[in-house]
mmCIF file of C-alpha atoms in Angstrom:
data_model
loop_
_atom_site.group_PDB
_atom_site.id
_atom_site.type_symbol
_atom_site.label_atom_id
_atom_site.label_comp_id
_atom_site.label_asym_id
_atom_site.label_seq_id
_atom_site.Cartn_x
_atom_site.Cartn_y
_atom_site.Cartn_z
ATOM 1 C CA UNK A 1431 -1.943 14.947 10.799
ATOM 2 C CA UNK A 1432 -2.109 16.840 14.140
ATOM 3 C CA UNK A 1433 -5.531 17.648 13.700
ATOM 4 C CA UNK A 1434 -6.461 13.925 12.871
ATOM 5 C CA UNK A 1435 -4.561 13.010 16.065
ATOM 6 C CA UNK A 1436 -6.598 15.096 18.241
ATOM 7 C CA UNK A 1437 -10.072 14.131 16.530
ATOM 8 C CA UNK A 1438 -9.303 10.388 16.938
ATOM 9 C CA UNK A 1439 -7.809 10.768 20.480
ATOM 10 C CA UNK A 1440 -11.103 12.544 21.598
ATOM 11 C CA UNK A 1441 -13.337 9.661 19.764
ATOM 12 C CA UNK A 1442 -11.263 6.963 21.425
ATOM 13 C CA UNK A 1443 -11.810 8.595 24.808
ATOM 14 C CA UNK A 1444 -15.516 8.625 24.244
ATOM 15 C CA UNK A 1445 -15.559 4.846 22.989
ATOM 16 C CA UNK A 1446 -13.696 3.809 25.920
ATOM 17 C CA UNK A 1447 -16.199 5.663 28.302
ATOM 18 C CA UNK A 1448 -19.148 3.704 26.371
ATOM 19 C CA UNK A 1449 -17.404 0.424 26.672
ATOM 20 C CA UNK A 1450 -17.467 -0.215 22.999
ATOM 21 C CA UNK A 1451 -14.638 -2.392 22.265
ATOM 22 C CA UNK A 1452 -14.931 -2.818 18.587
ATOM 23 C CA UNK A 1453 -14.936 0.947 18.150
ATOM 24 C CA UNK A 1454 -12.059 1.324 20.744
ATOM 25 C CA UNK A 1455 -10.149 -1.206 18.618
ATOM 26 C CA UNK A 1456 -10.733 0.649 15.459
ATOM 27 C CA UNK A 1457 -9.858 4.118 17.083
ATOM 28 C CA UNK A 1458 -6.784 2.678 18.449
ATOM 29 C CA UNK A 1459 -5.376 1.732 15.059
ATOM 30 C CA UNK A 1460 -6.685 4.925 13.309
ATOM 31 C CA UNK A 1461 -4.914 7.093 16.099
ATOM 32 C CA UNK A 1462 -1.805 4.936 15.406
ATOM 33 C CA UNK A 1463 -1.897 5.837 11.859
ATOM 34 C CA UNK A 1464 -1.853 9.708 12.859
ATOM 35 C CA UNK A 1465 0.921 9.311 15.381
ATOM 36 C CA UNK A 1466 3.022 7.021 12.919
ATOM 37 C CA UNK A 1467 2.615 9.881 10.101
ATOM 38 C CA UNK A 1468 3.893 12.268 12.709
ATOM 39 C CA UNK A 1469 6.915 9.998 13.344
ATOM 40 C CA UNK A 1470 5.509 9.426 16.868
ATOM 41 C CA UNK A 1471 6.605 5.857 16.500
ATOM 42 C CA UNK A 1472 6.808 4.592 20.123
ATOM 43 C CA UNK A 1473 3.281 5.911 21.056
ATOM 44 C CA UNK A 1474 1.943 4.408 17.672
ATOM 45 C CA UNK A 1475 3.531 1.130 18.668
ATOM 46 C CA UNK A 1476 1.876 1.054 22.289
ATOM 47 C CA UNK A 1477 -1.590 1.854 20.747
ATOM 48 C CA UNK A 1478 -1.399 -1.121 18.087
ATOM 49 C CA UNK A 1479 -0.298 -3.472 20.830
ATOM 50 C CA UNK A 1480 -3.382 -2.574 22.619
ATOM 51 C CA UNK A 1481 -5.414 -2.848 19.721
ATOM 52 C CA UNK A 1482 -4.373 -6.202 18.948
ATOM 53 C CA UNK A 1483 -4.557 -7.465 22.433
ATOM 54 C CA UNK A 1484 -8.248 -6.290 22.671
ATOM 55 C CA UNK A 1485 -8.979 -7.772 19.041
ATOM 56 C CA UNK A 1486 -7.504 -11.165 20.229
ATOM 57 C CA UNK A 1487 -9.501 -10.949 23.547
ATOM 58 C CA UNK A 1488 -12.782 -10.614 21.764
ATOM 59 C CA UNK A 1489 -11.998 -12.636 18.738
ATOM 60 C CA UNK A 1490 -12.545 -9.719 16.275
ATOM 61 C CA UNK A 1491 -10.731 -11.144 13.356
ATOM 62 C CA UNK A 1492 -11.047 -8.189 11.085
ATOM 63 C CA UNK A 1493 -9.926 -5.667 13.413
ATOM 64 C CA UNK A 1494 -7.181 -7.766 14.335
ATOM 65 C CA UNK A 1495 -5.971 -8.028 10.593
ATOM 66 C CA UNK A 1496 -6.177 -4.259 10.389
ATOM 67 C CA UNK A 1497 -4.029 -3.776 13.553
ATOM 68 C CA UNK A 1498 -1.482 -6.396 12.234
ATOM 69 C CA UNK A 1499 -1.231 -4.640 8.948
ATOM 70 C CA UNK A 1500 -0.647 -1.317 10.699
ATOM 71 C CA UNK A 1501 2.143 -2.910 12.657
ATOM 72 C CA UNK A 1502 3.591 -4.095 9.404
ATOM 73 C CA UNK A 1503 3.407 -0.451 8.051
ATOM 74 C CA UNK A 1504 5.102 0.803 11.374
ATOM 75 C CA UNK A 1505 7.747 -1.657 10.978
ATOM 76 C CA UNK A 1506 8.282 -0.885 7.268
ATOM 77 C CA UNK A 1507 8.883 2.865 8.108
ATOM 78 C CA UNK A 1508 11.213 2.028 10.707
ATOM 79 C CA UNK A 1509 13.327 -0.080 8.213
ATOM 80 C CA UNK A 1510 12.633 -3.510 9.922
ATOM 81 C CA UNK A 1511 11.537 -5.213 6.884
ATOM 82 C CA UNK A 1512 11.524 -8.802 8.144
ATOM 83 C CA UNK A 1513 9.219 -7.890 10.929
ATOM 84 C CA UNK A 1514 7.009 -5.998 8.425
ATOM 85 C CA UNK A 1515 6.813 -8.989 6.162
ATOM 86 C CA UNK A 1516 5.960 -11.169 9.041
ATOM 87 C CA UNK A 1517 2.929 -8.742 10.158
ATOM 88 C CA UNK A 1518 1.624 -8.507 6.641
ATOM 89 C CA UNK A 1519 1.756 -12.225 6.121
ATOM 90 C CA UNK A 1520 -0.189 -12.793 9.421
ATOM 91 C CA UNK A 1521 -2.862 -10.014 8.440
ATOM 92 C CA UNK A 1522 -3.275 -11.621 5.054
ATOM 93 C CA UNK A 1523 -4.133 -14.932 6.281
ATOM 94 C CA UNK A 1524 -6.785 -13.560 8.330
ATOM 95 C CA UNK A 1525 -8.145 -11.412 5.575
ATOM 96 C CA UNK A 1526 -8.115 -13.933 3.179
ATOM 97 C CA UNK A 1527 -10.231 -16.201 5.565
ATOM 98 C CA UNK A 1528 -12.830 -13.577 6.012
ATOM 99 C CA UNK A 1529 -12.881 -12.482 2.269
ATOM 100 C CA UNK A 1530 -11.864 -9.063 2.752
ATOM 101 C CA UNK A 1531 -11.140 -7.977 -0.611
ATOM 102 C CA UNK A 1532 -10.271 -4.326 -0.043
ATOM 103 C CA UNK A 1533 -8.076 -5.255 2.960
ATOM 104 C CA UNK A 1534 -6.179 -7.931 1.259
ATOM 105 C CA UNK A 1535 -5.265 -5.536 -1.763
ATOM 106 C CA UNK A 1536 -4.010 -3.066 0.565
ATOM 107 C CA UNK A 1537 -1.713 -5.561 2.330
ATOM 108 C CA UNK A 1538 -0.645 -7.172 -1.046
ATOM 109 C CA UNK A 1539 0.766 -3.756 -1.827
ATOM 110 C CA UNK A 1540 2.458 -3.040 1.215
ATOM 111 C CA UNK A 1541 3.891 -6.683 1.115
ATOM 112 C CA UNK A 1542 5.025 -6.212 -2.278
ATOM 113 C CA UNK A 1543 7.189 -2.995 -1.313
ATOM 114 C CA UNK A 1544 8.480 -4.796 1.621
ATOM 115 C CA UNK A 1545 9.395 -7.972 -0.398
ATOM 116 C CA UNK A 1546 11.245 -5.716 -2.835
ATOM 117 C CA UNK A 1547 12.995 -3.709 -0.139
ATOM 118 C CA UNK A 1548 14.178 -7.383 1.098
ATOM 119 C CA UNK A 1549 15.930 -7.695 -2.379
ATOM 120 C CA UNK A 1550 13.423 -10.369 -3.336
ATOM 121 C CA UNK A 1551 12.408 -8.894 -6.960
ATOM 122 C CA UNK A 1552 10.706 -12.312 -7.952
ATOM 123 C CA UNK A 1553 8.591 -12.349 -5.066
ATOM 124 C CA UNK A 1554 7.844 -8.734 -5.260
ATOM 125 C CA UNK A 1555 6.583 -9.274 -8.823
ATOM 126 C CA UNK A 1556 4.552 -12.115 -7.855
ATOM 127 C CA UNK A 1557 2.996 -10.212 -5.329
ATOM 128 C CA UNK A 1558 2.110 -7.114 -7.346
ATOM 129 C CA UNK A 1559 0.892 -9.631 -10.176
ATOM 130 C CA UNK A 1560 -1.580 -11.018 -7.715
ATOM 131 C CA UNK A 1561 -2.565 -7.485 -6.593
ATOM 132 C CA UNK A 1562 -3.160 -6.399 -10.110
ATOM 133 C CA UNK A 1563 -5.309 -9.556 -10.908
ATOM 134 C CA UNK A 1564 -7.393 -9.145 -7.731
ATOM 135 C CA UNK A 1565 -7.840 -5.385 -8.393
ATOM 136 C CA UNK A 1566 -8.891 -5.724 -11.992
ATOM 137 C CA UNK A 1567 -11.492 -8.675 -10.926
ATOM 138 C CA UNK A 1568 -12.772 -6.853 -7.977
ATOM 139 C CA UNK A 1569 -13.125 -3.484 -9.755
ATOM 140 C CA UNK A 1570 -10.827 -1.466 -7.408
ATOM 141 C CA UNK A 1571 -9.090 1.372 -9.599
ATOM 142 C CA UNK A 1572 -6.803 2.624 -6.709
ATOM 143 C CA UNK A 1573 -5.430 -0.604 -6.147
ATOM 144 C CA UNK A 1574 -5.035 -1.323 -9.975
ATOM 145 C CA UNK A 1575 -2.868 1.790 -9.831
ATOM 146 C CA UNK A 1576 -0.855 0.566 -6.901
ATOM 147 C CA UNK A 1577 0.024 -2.694 -8.642
ATOM 148 C CA UNK A 1578 1.048 -0.457 -11.743
ATOM 149 C CA UNK A 1579 3.472 1.394 -9.451
ATOM 150 C CA UNK A 1580 4.842 -1.500 -7.975
ATOM 151 C CA UNK A 1581 5.461 -3.381 -11.411
ATOM 152 C CA UNK A 1582 6.819 -0.227 -12.822
ATOM 153 C CA UNK A 1583 9.462 0.249 -10.022
ATOM 154 C CA UNK A 1584 10.390 -3.442 -10.865
ATOM 155 C CA UNK A 1585 10.801 -2.546 -14.470
ATOM 156 C CA UNK A 1586 13.085 0.426 -13.566
ATOM 157 C CA UNK A 1587 15.379 -2.131 -11.920
ATOM 158 C CA UNK A 1588 15.768 -4.107 -15.212
ATOM 159 C CA UNK A 1589 16.319 -1.013 -17.478
ATOM 160 C CA UNK A 1590 12.695 -0.847 -18.983
ATOM 161 C CA UNK A 1591 12.556 2.866 -18.441
ATOM 162 C CA UNK A 1592 10.224 3.687 -21.289
ATOM 163 C CA UNK A 1593 7.532 1.135 -20.302
ATOM 164 C CA UNK A 1594 7.822 2.146 -16.595
ATOM 165 C CA UNK A 1595 7.510 5.811 -17.282
ATOM 166 C CA UNK A 1596 4.450 5.247 -19.237
ATOM 167 C CA UNK A 1597 2.818 3.308 -16.438
ATOM 168 C CA UNK A 1598 3.967 6.077 -13.910
ATOM 169 C CA UNK A 1599 2.869 8.978 -16.085
ATOM 170 C CA UNK A 1600 -0.789 7.568 -16.358
ATOM 171 C CA UNK A 1601 -0.786 6.750 -12.534
ATOM 172 C CA UNK A 1602 -0.026 10.253 -11.559
ATOM 173 C CA UNK A 1603 -2.862 11.839 -13.829
ATOM 174 C CA UNK A 1604 -5.411 9.027 -13.082
ATOM 175 C CA UNK A 1605 -8.389 10.642 -11.147
ATOM 176 C CA UNK A 1606 -8.754 7.616 -8.778
ATOM 177 C CA UNK A 1607 -4.987 7.714 -7.585
ATOM 178 C CA UNK A 1608 -4.653 7.691 -3.899
ATOM 179 C CA UNK A 1609 -2.119 10.476 -2.212
ATOM 180 C CA UNK A 1610 0.459 7.813 -1.241
ATOM 181 C CA UNK A 1611 0.467 5.988 -4.723
ATOM 182 C CA UNK A 1612 0.682 9.343 -6.488
ATOM 183 C CA UNK A 1613 3.767 10.588 -4.194
ATOM 184 C CA UNK A 1614 5.718 7.266 -4.711
ATOM 185 C CA UNK A 1615 5.007 7.450 -8.742
ATOM 186 C CA UNK A 1616 6.303 11.070 -8.580
ATOM 187 C CA UNK A 1617 9.348 10.002 -6.852
ATOM 188 C CA UNK A 1618 10.273 7.213 -9.267
ATOM 189 C CA UNK A 1619 9.772 9.543 -12.014
ATOM 190 C CA UNK A 1620 11.954 12.356 -10.412
ATOM 191 C CA UNK A 1621 14.672 9.422 -10.244
ATOM 192 C CA UNK A 1622 14.177 8.406 -13.847
ATOM 193 C CA UNK A 1623 14.290 12.098 -14.872
ATOM 194 C CA UNK A 1624 17.573 12.664 -13.006
ATOM 195 C CA UNK A 1625 19.238 9.885 -15.566
ATOM 196 C CA UNK A 1626 17.904 11.442 -18.767
ATOM 197 C CA UNK A 1627 18.095 14.731 -20.518
ATOM 198 C CA UNK A 1628 15.111 17.173 -20.341
ATOM 199 C CA UNK A 1629 14.523 16.517 -24.042
ATOM 200 C CA UNK A 1630 14.381 12.711 -23.662
ATOM 201 C CA UNK A 1631 12.018 12.801 -20.571
ATOM 202 C CA UNK A 1632 9.597 15.065 -22.559
ATOM 203 C CA UNK A 1633 9.567 12.855 -25.562
ATOM 204 C CA UNK A 1634 8.936 9.739 -23.343
ATOM 205 C CA UNK A 1635 6.255 11.577 -21.460
ATOM 206 C CA UNK A 1636 4.654 12.809 -24.751
ATOM 207 C CA UNK A 1637 4.556 9.161 -26.161
ATOM 208 C CA UNK A 1638 3.189 7.675 -22.862
ATOM 209 C CA UNK A 1639 0.431 10.146 -22.991
ATOM 210 C CA UNK A 1640 -0.253 8.977 -26.408
ATOM 211 C CA UNK A 1641 -1.060 5.520 -25.036
ATOM 212 C CA UNK A 1642 -4.738 4.695 -23.959
ATOM 213 C CA UNK A 1643 -4.482 3.585 -20.429
ATOM 214 C CA UNK A 1644 -6.868 0.559 -21.052
ATOM 215 C CA UNK A 1645 -4.131 -0.523 -23.677
ATOM 216 C CA UNK A 1646 -1.250 -0.135 -21.240
ATOM 217 C CA UNK A 1647 -3.251 -1.893 -18.526
ATOM 218 C CA UNK A 1648 -4.143 -4.801 -20.740
ATOM 219 C CA UNK A 1649 -0.258 -5.220 -21.398
ATOM 220 C CA UNK A 1650 0.310 -5.415 -17.835
ATOM 221 C CA UNK A 1651 -2.524 -8.011 -17.186
ATOM 222 C CA UNK A 1652 -1.124 -10.342 -20.077
ATOM 223 C CA UNK A 1653 2.216 -9.945 -19.042
ATOM 224 C CA UNK A 1654 1.184 -11.260 -15.413
ATOM 225 C CA UNK A 1655 -0.704 -14.027 -17.065
ATOM 226 C CA UNK A 1656 2.261 -15.223 -19.166
ATOM 227 C CA UNK A 1657 4.445 -15.304 -16.055
ATOM 228 C CA UNK A 1658 1.726 -17.364 -14.099
ATOM 229 C CA UNK A 1659 1.468 -19.890 -17.023
#
């Protein structure tokens, strides 16, 4: 991430020099991402504040929403879940208005985990269900996998270990999984493995691998529809 920081910083300096405001706003957000991942939180916050201020000044709603979402991720990482939730709601409001599907799906995923961190399991389930339906309808495999991880985490909380393990196993082996999603799934699997014997874990993984991914996904979609009804 240090290399990304250096690259984004050079690009940002050039964008400022050229007076390209849209590119400046985007690069401020991107640079904050690299800083956040290096735990340079204060620097990241200052850049995001500037990004949001500039986006508001020129009325660039899409980039404003991205900056707000990035603020939410920063607040989440710092453990300020109420602030994170508020930032994500603000971002979603704009993204829904401009029909930015990929952005909506990403913020729904962040919002689901934030809602769960706040202890609202039902709210988290509704959010991940919405994400799942959106991702399936829009044909966004990475976001489908995000939703499955969120729903599997909820299943673990209510003792549905076998179903959760099946979903998580498919996620980590899927060729469209994003790194952060895979790492989250692996952490959940490690927590589950700590509660089982190696033999039990092996049997459950074997059974999970025998299930076609399409059949597993269909069950989650159907379950979400039943809740909605």
